[in-house]
XYZ file of C-alpha atoms in Angstrom:
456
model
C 107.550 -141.118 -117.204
C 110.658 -143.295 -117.936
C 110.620 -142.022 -121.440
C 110.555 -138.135 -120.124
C 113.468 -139.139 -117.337
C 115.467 -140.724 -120.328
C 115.263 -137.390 -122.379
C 116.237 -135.316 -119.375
C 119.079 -137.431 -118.643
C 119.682 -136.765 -122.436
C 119.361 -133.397 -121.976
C 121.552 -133.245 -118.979
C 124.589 -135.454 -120.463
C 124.471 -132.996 -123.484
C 124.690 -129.945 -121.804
C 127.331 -130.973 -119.544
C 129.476 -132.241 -123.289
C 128.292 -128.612 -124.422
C 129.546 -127.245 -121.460
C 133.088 -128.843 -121.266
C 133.817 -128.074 -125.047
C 133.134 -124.246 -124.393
C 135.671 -124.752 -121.415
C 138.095 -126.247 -123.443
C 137.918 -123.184 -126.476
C 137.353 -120.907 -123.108
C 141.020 -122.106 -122.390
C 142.643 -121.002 -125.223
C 143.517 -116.828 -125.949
C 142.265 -115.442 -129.238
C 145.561 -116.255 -130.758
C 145.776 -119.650 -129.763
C 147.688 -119.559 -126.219
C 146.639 -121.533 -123.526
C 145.099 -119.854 -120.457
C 146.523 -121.677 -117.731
C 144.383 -120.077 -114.048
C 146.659 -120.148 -111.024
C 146.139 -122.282 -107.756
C 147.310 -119.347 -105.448
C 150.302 -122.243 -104.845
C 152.488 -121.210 -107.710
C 156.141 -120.420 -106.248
C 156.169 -117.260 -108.840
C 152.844 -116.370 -107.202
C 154.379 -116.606 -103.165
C 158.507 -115.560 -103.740
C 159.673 -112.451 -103.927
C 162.020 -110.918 -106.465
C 165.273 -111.764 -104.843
C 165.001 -115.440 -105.902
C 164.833 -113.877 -109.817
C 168.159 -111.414 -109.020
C 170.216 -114.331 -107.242
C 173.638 -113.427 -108.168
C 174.521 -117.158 -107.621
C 172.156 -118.773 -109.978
C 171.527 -118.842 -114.072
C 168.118 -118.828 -114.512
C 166.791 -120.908 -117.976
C 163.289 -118.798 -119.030
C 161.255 -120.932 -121.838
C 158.939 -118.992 -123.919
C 156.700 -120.717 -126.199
C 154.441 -118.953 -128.765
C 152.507 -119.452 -132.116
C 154.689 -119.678 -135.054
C 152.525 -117.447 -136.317
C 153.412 -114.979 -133.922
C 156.609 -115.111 -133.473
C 156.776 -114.824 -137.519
C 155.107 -111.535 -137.283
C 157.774 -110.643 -134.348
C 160.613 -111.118 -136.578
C 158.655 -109.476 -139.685
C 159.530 -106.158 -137.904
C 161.151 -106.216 -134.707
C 161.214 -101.891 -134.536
C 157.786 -101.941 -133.959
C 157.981 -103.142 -130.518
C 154.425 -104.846 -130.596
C 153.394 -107.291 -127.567
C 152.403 -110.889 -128.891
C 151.141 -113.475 -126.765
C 152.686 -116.497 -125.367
C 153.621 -118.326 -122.487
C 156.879 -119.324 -120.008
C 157.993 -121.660 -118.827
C 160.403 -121.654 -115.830
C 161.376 -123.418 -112.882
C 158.816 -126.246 -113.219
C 155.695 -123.952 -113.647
C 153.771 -122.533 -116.630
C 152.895 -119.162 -116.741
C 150.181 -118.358 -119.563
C 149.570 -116.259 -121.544
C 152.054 -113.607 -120.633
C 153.101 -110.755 -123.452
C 156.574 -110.812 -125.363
C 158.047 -108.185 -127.461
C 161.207 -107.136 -129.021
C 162.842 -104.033 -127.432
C 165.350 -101.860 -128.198
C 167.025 -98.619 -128.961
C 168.762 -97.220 -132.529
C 171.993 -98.480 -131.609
C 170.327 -101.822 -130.086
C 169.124 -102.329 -133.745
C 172.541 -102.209 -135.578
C 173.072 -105.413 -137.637
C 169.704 -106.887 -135.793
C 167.457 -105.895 -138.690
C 167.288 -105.882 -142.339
C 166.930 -102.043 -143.099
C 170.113 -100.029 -144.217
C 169.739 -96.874 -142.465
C 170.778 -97.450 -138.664
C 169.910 -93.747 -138.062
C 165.663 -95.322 -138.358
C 166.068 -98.842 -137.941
C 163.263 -100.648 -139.695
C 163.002 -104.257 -141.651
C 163.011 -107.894 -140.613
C 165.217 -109.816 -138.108
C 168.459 -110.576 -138.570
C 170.596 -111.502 -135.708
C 169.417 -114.554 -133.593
C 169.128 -112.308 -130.442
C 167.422 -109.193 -129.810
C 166.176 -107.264 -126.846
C 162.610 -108.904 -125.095
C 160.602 -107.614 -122.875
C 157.860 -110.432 -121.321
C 154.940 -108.342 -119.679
C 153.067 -110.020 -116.943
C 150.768 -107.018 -115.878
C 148.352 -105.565 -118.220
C 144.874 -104.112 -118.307
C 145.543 -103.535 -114.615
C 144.845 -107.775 -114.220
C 147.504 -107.019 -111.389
C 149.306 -110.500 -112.251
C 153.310 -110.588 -110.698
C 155.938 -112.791 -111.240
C 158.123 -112.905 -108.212
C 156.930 -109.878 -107.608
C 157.469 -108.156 -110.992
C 155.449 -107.073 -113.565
C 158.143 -107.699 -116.440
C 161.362 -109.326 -117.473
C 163.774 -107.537 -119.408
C 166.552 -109.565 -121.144
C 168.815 -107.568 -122.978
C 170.900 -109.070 -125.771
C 174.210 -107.912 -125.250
C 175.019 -107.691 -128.728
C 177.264 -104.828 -128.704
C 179.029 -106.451 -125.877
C 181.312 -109.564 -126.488
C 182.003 -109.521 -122.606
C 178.993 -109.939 -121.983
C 179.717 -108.304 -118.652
C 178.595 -104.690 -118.802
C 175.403 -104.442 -117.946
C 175.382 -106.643 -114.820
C 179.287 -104.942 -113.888
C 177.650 -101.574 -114.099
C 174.851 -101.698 -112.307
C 176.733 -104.004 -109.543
C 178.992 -101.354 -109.005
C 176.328 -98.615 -108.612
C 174.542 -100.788 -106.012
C 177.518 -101.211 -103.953
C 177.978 -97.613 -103.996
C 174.458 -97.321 -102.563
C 172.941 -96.434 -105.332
C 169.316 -97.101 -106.301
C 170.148 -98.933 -109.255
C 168.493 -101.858 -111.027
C 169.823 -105.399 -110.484
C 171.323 -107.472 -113.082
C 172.014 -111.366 -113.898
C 172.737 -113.434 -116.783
C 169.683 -116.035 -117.903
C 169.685 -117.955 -121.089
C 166.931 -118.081 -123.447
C 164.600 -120.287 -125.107
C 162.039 -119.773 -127.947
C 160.225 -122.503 -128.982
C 162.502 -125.353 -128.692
C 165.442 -123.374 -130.001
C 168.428 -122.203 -127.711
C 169.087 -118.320 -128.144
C 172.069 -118.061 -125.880
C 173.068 -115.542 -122.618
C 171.112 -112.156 -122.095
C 171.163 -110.003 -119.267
C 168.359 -109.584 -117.088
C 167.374 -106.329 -116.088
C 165.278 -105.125 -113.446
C 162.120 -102.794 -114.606
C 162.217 -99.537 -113.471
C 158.326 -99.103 -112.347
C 156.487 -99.409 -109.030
C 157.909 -102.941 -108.227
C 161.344 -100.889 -108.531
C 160.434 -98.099 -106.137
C 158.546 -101.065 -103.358
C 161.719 -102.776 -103.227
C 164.400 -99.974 -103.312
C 162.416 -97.114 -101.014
C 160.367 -97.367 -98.060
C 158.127 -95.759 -99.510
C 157.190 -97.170 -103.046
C 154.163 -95.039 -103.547
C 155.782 -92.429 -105.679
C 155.781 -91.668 -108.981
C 158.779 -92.948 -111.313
C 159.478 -90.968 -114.638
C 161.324 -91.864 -117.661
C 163.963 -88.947 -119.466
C 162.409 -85.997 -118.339
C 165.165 -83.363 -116.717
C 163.695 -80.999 -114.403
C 165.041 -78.018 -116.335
C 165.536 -77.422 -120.030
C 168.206 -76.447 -121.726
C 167.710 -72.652 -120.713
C 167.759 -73.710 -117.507
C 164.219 -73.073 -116.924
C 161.946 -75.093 -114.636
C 159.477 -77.993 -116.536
C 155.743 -77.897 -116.170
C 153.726 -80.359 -114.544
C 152.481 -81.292 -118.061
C 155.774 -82.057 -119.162
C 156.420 -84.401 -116.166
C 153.436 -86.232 -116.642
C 154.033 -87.195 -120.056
C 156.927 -89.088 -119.209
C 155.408 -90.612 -115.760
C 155.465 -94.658 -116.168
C 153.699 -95.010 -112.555
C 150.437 -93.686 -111.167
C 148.921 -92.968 -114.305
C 145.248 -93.814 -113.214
C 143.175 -91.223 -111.695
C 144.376 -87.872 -111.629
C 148.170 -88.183 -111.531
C 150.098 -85.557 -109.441
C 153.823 -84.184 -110.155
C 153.670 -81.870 -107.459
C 156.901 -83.150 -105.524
C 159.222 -82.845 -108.653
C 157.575 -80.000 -110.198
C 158.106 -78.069 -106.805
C 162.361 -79.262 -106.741
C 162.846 -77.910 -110.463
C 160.819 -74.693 -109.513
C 163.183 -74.103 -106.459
C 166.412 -75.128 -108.534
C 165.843 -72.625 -110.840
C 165.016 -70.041 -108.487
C 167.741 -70.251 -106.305
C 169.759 -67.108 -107.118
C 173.242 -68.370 -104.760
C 175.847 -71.143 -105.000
C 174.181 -71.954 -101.371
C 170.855 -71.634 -101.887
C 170.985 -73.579 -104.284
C 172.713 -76.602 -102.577
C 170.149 -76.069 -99.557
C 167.606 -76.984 -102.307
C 169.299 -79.634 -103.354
C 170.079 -81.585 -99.895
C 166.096 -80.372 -99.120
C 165.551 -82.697 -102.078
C 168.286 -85.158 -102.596
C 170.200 -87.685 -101.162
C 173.201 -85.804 -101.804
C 175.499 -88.974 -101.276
C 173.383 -90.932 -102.996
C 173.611 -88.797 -106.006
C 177.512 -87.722 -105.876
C 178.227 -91.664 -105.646
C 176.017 -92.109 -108.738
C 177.876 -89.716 -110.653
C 181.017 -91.232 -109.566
C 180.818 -94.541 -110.653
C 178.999 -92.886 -114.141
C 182.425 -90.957 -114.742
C 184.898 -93.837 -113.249
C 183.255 -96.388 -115.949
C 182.536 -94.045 -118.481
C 179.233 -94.303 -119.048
C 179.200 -91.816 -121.457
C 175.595 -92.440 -122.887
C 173.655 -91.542 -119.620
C 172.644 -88.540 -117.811
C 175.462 -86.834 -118.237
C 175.755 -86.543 -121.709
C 174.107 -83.933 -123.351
C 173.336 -84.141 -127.076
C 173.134 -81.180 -129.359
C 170.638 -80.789 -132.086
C 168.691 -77.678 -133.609
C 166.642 -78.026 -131.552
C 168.540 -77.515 -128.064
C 170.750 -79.840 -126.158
C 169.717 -82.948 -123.560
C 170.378 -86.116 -122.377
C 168.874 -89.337 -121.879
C 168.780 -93.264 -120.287
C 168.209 -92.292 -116.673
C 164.796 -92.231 -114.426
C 163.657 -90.166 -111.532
C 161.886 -91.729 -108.436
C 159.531 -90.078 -105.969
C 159.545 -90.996 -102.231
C 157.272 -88.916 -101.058
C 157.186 -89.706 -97.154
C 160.610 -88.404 -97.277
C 160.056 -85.841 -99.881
C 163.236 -86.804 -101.737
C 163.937 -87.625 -105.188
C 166.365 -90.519 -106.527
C 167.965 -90.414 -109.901
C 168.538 -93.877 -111.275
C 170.625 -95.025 -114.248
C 169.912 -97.076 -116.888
C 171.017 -98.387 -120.198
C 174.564 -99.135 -119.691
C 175.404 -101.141 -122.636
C 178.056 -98.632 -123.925
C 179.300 -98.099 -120.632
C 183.722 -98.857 -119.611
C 183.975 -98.268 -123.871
C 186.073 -94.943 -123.504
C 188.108 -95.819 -120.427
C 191.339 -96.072 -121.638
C 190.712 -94.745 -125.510
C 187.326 -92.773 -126.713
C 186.733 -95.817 -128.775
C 183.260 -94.732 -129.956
C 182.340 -92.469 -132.459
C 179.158 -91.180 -131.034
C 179.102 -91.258 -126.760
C 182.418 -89.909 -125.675
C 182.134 -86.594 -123.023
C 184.578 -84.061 -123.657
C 184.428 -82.909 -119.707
C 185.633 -84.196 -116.417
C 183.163 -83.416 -113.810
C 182.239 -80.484 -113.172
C 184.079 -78.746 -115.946
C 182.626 -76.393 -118.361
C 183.780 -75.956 -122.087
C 183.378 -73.291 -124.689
C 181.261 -70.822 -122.647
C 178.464 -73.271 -121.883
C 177.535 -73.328 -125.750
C 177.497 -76.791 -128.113
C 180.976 -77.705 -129.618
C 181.480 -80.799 -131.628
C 183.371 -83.333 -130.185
C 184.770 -87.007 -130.678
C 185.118 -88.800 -134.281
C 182.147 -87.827 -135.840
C 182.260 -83.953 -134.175
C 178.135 -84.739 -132.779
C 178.005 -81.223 -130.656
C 177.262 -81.517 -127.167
C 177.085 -79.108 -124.107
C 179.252 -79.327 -120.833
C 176.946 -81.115 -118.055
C 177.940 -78.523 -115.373
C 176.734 -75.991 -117.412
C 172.988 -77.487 -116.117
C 172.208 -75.316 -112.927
C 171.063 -78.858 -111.260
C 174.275 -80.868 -112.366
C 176.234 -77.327 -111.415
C 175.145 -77.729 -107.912
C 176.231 -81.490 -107.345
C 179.692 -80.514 -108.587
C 179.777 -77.829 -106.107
C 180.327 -80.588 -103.547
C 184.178 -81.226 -104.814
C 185.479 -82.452 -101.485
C 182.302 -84.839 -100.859
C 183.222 -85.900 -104.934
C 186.931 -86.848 -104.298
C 185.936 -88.946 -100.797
C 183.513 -91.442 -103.020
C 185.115 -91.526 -105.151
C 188.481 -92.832 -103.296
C 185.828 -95.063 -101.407
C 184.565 -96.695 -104.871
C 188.691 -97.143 -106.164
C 189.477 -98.903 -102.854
C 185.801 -100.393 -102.738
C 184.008 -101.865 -105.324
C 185.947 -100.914 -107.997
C 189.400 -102.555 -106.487
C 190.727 -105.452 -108.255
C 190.034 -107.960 -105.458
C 186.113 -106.936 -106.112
C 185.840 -106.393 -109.577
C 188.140 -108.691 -111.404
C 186.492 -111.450 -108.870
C 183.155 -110.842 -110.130
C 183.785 -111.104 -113.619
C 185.430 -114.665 -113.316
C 182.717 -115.728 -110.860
C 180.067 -114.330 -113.649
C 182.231 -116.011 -116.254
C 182.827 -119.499 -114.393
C 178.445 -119.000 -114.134
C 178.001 -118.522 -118.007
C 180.940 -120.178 -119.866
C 178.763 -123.224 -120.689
C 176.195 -121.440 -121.972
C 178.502 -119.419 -124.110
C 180.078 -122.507 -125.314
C 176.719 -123.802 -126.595
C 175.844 -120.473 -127.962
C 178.571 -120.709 -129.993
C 178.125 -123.658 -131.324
C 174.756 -123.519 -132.479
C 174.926 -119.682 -134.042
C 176.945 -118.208 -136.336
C 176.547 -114.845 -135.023
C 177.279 -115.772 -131.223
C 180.194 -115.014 -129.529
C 183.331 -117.109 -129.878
C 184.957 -118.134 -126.531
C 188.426 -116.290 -127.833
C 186.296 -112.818 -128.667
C 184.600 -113.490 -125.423
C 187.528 -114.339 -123.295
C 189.737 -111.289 -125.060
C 186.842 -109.138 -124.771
C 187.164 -109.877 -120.554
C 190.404 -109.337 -120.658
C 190.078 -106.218 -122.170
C 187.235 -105.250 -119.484
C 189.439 -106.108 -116.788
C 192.783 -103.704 -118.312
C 189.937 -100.757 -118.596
C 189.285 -101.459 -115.140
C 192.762 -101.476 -114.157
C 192.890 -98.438 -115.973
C 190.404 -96.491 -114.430
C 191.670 -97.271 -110.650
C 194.631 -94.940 -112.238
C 192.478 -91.775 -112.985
């Protein structure tokens, strides 16, 4: 019998050795990333998003990953493929999240190896890039201060390092639903990358915090009528819908407003629709501050091809309690650029607003004559600029507001007193990072376009 109890014992001390070394390869991901399981304790787990979008702090976000993987990152970067990995931040270890490069044609200039910028291809070249860290997938329903990803934009087309987190400030103080913006440095691995801007996801975490009701459906670059001014199809709506996707998603609400906006047949019909629909402050302030600061590669713009003219870098959002829908900008890194001189080739709009050129048909226009089409000449856009005197009263409010030099010029040497360090050490551990004189003169020259555009 003691023999039998000594084998079970055995038995039982092997099994429980089995046991703990399947735990232990249970605890690493496929690629080799530890899975680290929550307490329910975690601070990232318990605060909400305002602690990430503190305009007073510089957050420091670690991100550690197999060498392996971020080798096959930088094989490629266009390819926008999710790795996995894990961050660190603020004492606590989030794994595994997801990290991939991110970006846009003119986010890839002089960031890759491939020679035509026009489809950007080839292996990394510039020691920052776009990321996106994804904390939500296969509906695991996993936040991070209530978000379900970080975006941290480069800012290499910006030596000021200011435009992103400027632009979207302003918007916001204009009360528009626009996403919030900081500075954070950077880590991979060990190594320092240097300053990004972090900005807010546009997705249901965006609509909870912004609306009272969050429930509604957010859609990426989809205008509700086309270039013949004709109303979309639900189809087309819900192949651009980034929310709400399980199930049987609906597009009722906005298909309904771009069936209306077409068929209204009078200058004030048609702005009934529009206030039935809008927030017509909220949208008159947001094209304010988009003409005041130039950003000339938004909404507004609208690109002719063969193929018909339209326009890009903005989102809609649904509130459906309300019934109203919210346009919201985004991408603003070429944004203040033609303020005082139409210094890019590609973005600059011919039209003030509300103005209409050459019949309503393309015409080329700027260095490289790329045709585009007046905005007004969009029934939808055509209606908000019917609102002139409502147009000229925000805008006076964001000249003496936000935009006045005792608001903006303060923010950018707040940001700047926030960041120098970490623009200092940039520079001195990359070649390709901002100096402190291009950064500094590039400030300066933020602040004269500024001063500038409280003239116009």
């Amino acid at each position: 019998m003691r023999m039998f109890s000594a084998i079970k014992t055995l038995i039982i001390i092997s099994l429980t050795l089995v046991l703990q070394s399947c735990k232990k390869e249970d605890a690493l991901t496929s690629s080799g990333v530890k899975v680290i399981n929550p307490s329910g304790d975690e601070n990232y787990l318990n605060i909400g998003s305002e602690y990430i979008f503190d305009q007073s702090k510089l957050h420091t976000f670690e991100i550690n990953l197999p060498e392996g993987a971020l080798n096959y990152l930088d094989k490629d970067p266009t390819l926008e493929e999710y790795v996995e990995a894990s961050l660190r931040f603020d004492g606590e270890t989030i794994s595994p999240v997801k990290i991939r490069y991110k970006g846009s044609i003119g986010a890839w200039i002089d960031g890759v190896s491939g020679e035509d910028w026009g489809n950007p291809s080839g292996k990394k070249t510039a020691t920052k890039l776009s990321l996106k860290i994804n904390f939500n997938w296969n509906e695991n329903s996993r936040k991070f201060y209530g978000l379900n990803k970080l975006q941290l934009h480069s800012l290499n087309n910006d030596p000021s390092q200011m435009r992103e987190r400027l632009g979207y400030w302003l918007y916001r103080q204009m009360g528009v639903p626009a996403p919030r913006a900081v500075h954070a440095q950077v880590i991979i691995n060990g190594k320092y990358y240097g300053v990004y801007a972090l900005v807010e996801q546009i997705d249901d975490a965006f609509a909870a915090h912004n609306f009272a009701d969050g429930s509604g459906n957010v859609y990426k670059e989809v205008w509700p009528l086309n270039d013949y001014g004709e109303a979309l199809e639900a189809c087309d709506f819900l192949r651009n819908l980034k929310t709400n996707t399980s199930g049987i998603p609906n597009a009722k609400l906005i298909t309904d407003f771009a069936e209306e906006i077409e068929a209204s047949e009078t200058d004030e019909n048609l702005k009934v629709k529009i206030e039935q629909y809008m927030d017509i402050d909220k949208v008159l302030a947001y094209a304010v501050v988009d003409y005041t600061i130039r950003n000339d590669d938004g909404a507004f713009h609208w690109y002719c091809e063969k193929e018909g003219c339209g326009n890009h870098n903005f989102y809609w959002v649904e509130e459906p309690s309300s019934g109203k829908i919210h346009l919201i900008p985004w991408d603003l890194d070429h944004a203040f650029d033609n303020i005082i001189k139409e210094m890019n080739p590609v973005t600059p709009i011919a039209d003030g607003w509300g103005e209409k050129s050459n019949n309503c048909s393309a015409f080329p226009y700027g260095d490289w004559d790329i045709y585009q089409k007046s905005a007004a000449c969009d029934k939808l856009i055509g209606g908000w600029a019917l609102y002139s005197e409502k147009f000229n009263e925000l805008k006076t409010n964001f000249l003496n507001g936000p935009l006045a030099f005792s608001e903006s010029d303060s923010k950018i040497e707040e940001w700047a007193n926030q960041i120098r360090n970490a623009t200092e050490e940039a520079a001195r551990n990359h070649n390709d990072a901002v100096s402190i004189r291009e950064w500094e003169s590039a400030m300066e020259i933020l602040k004269a376009q500024l001063a500038h555009a409280r003239t116009q």
